[in-house]
Every structure is written in structure tokens, then in C-alpha cells.
Coordinates of C-alpha atoms in Angstrom, one line a residue:
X8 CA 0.0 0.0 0.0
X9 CA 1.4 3.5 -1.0
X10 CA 0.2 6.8 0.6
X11 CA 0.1 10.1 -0.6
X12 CA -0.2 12.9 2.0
X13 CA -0.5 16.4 0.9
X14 CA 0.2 19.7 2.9
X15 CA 0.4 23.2 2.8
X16 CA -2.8 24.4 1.4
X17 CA -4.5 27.7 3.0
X18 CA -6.2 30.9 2.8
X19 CA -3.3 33.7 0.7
X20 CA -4.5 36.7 -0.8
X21 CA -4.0 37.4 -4.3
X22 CA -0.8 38.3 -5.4
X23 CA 0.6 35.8 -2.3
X24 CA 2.4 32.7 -2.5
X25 CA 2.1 28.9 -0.8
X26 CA 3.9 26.0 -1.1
X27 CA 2.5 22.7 -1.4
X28 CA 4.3 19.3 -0.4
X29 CA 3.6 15.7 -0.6
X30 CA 5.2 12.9 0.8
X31 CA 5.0 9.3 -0.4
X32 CA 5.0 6.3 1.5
X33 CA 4.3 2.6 1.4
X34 CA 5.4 -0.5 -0.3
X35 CA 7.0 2.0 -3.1
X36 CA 10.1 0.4 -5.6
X37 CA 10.0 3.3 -7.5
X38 CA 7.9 6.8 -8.7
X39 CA 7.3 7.4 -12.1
X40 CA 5.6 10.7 -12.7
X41 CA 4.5 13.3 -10.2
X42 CA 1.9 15.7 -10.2
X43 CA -0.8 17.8 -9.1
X44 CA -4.4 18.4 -10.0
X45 CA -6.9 20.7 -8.9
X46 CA -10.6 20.8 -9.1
X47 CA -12.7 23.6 -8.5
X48 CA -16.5 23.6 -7.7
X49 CA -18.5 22.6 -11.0
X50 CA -15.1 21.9 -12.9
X51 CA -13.2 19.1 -13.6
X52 CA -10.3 17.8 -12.3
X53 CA -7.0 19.9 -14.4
X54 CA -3.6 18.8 -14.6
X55 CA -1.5 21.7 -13.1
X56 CA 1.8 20.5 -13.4
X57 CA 3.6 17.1 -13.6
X58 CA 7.2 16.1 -13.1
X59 CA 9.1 12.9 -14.8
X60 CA 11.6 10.9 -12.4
X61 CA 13.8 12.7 -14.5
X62 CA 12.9 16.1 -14.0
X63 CA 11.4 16.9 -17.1
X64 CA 7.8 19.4 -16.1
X65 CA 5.1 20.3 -17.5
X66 CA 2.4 22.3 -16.6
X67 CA -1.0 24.0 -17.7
X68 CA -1.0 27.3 -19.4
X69 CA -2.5 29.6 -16.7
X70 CA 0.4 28.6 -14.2
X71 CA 3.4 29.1 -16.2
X72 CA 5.4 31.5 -15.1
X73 CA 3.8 31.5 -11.5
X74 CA 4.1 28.3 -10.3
X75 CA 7.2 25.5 -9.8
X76 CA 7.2 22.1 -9.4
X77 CA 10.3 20.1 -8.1
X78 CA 10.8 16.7 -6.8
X79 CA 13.1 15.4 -3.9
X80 CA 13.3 11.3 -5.1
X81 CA 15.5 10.7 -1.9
X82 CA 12.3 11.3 0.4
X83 CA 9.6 10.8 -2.2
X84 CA 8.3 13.9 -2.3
X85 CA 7.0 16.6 -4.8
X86 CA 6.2 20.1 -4.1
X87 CA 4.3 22.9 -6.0
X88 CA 5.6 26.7 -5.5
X89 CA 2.7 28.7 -6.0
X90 CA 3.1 32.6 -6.5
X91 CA 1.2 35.6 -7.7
X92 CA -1.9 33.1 -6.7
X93 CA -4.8 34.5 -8.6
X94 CA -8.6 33.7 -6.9
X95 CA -8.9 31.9 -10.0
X96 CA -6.4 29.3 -8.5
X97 CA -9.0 28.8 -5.6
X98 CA -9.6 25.1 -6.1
X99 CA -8.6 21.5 -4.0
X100 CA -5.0 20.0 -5.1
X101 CA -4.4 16.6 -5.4
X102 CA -1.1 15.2 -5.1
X103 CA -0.5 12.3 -7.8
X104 CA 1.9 9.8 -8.6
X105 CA 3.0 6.6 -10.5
X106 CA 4.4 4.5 -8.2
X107 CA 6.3 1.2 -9.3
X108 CA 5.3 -1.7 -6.9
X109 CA 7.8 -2.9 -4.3
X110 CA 5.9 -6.0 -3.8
X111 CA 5.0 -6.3 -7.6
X112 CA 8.3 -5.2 -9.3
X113 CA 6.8 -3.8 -12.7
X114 CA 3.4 -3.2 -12.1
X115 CA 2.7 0.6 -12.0
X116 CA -0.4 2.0 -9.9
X117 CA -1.5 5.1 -9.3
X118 CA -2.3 7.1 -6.1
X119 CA -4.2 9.9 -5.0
X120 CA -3.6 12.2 -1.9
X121 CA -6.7 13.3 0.0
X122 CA -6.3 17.1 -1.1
X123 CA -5.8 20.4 0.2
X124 CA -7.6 23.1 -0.1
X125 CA -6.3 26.3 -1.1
X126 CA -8.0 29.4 -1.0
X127 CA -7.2 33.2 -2.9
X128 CA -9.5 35.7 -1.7
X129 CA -9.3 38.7 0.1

């Protein structure tokens, strides 16, 4: 079993910054790709940025430029730097990865984290 365990969310006003973390735990071998969604109220989950075990990113247009995501492989964790947060960014984030079975070497599952809700408003 893997766990995915997401902090840092919170009320910022715009223009402010948070930092998101997630930390990874379980029968993991390996992770594959990291990432975070959001989903707003009446929207559907959005890919907001991914990372490769390799470091290669990605990430939706409306972040770029405002938000960074990095990975730290020797604690399995992925974070999301978040700045000049926008109310639009106002949505739940899901911390995601592909995680490469300890106990099934080769078999790739994927995991959620329970979310964390940030908040832009003033």
C-alpha cells in the first residue's frame, strides 16, 4: 500500500504565495511521474503541473510563469511553489503519482492524496 499525503494548502490573498508538499509512502520500488491536479466547484479535475523521475515538467497554461514544481526522489516527495496566486487558482490539489510496486516489481499504480484546499480571496 502507498500513501500520498499532501500539505500546505491555506487561505493567501492574491498576489501571495504557498507551497505545497507531498510525501509518499508505502510498499514503493519506485515513482514514475508526479503531479498535481486541482478541481474547483463545478469543474473538472485539471492537470496543473507534472514532473518525470527525470525532471522533465510540465504544466498547464494559466500557471506558467507563477508556479514551480520540483521533486526530492531521496524522500519521495514533490512540491508545488505557487506565486502571484490569482482567486482563480481557488480550487482543492491533489497530489499524484505513479508508483512502481515494491511488492509487484513492474506493475505501475496510481495514487491519489486526500487534497488540500487552497483558498485566494481577500
Amino acid at each position: 500500500q502507498v500513501q500520498l499525503v499532501e500539505s500546505g494548502g491555506g487561505l493567501v490573498q492574491p498576489g501571495g504565495s504557498l507551497r505545497l508538499s507531498c510525501v509518499a509512502s508505502g510498499s514503493i520500488f519506485s515513482i514514475n511521474a508526479m503531479g498535481w491536479y486541482r478541481q474547483a466547484p463545478g469543474k473538472e479535475r485539471e492537470l496543473v503541473a507534472a514532473i518525470t523521475s527525470g525532471g522533465i515538467t510540465d504544466y498547464v497554461d494559466s500557471v506558467k510563469g507563477r508556479f514551480t514544481i520540483s521533486r526530492d526522489n531521496a524522500k519521495n516527495t514533490v512540491s508545488l511553489q505557487m506565486n502571484s496566486l490569482k482567486p482563480e487558482d481557488t480550487a482543492v490539489y491533489y497530489c499524484n503519482a505513479d508508483v512502481t510496486s515494491a511488492q509487484a516489481m513492474g506493475v505501475v499504480y496510481e495514487y491519489w492524496g486526500q487534497g488540500t484546499r487552497v483558498t485566494v480571496s481577500s
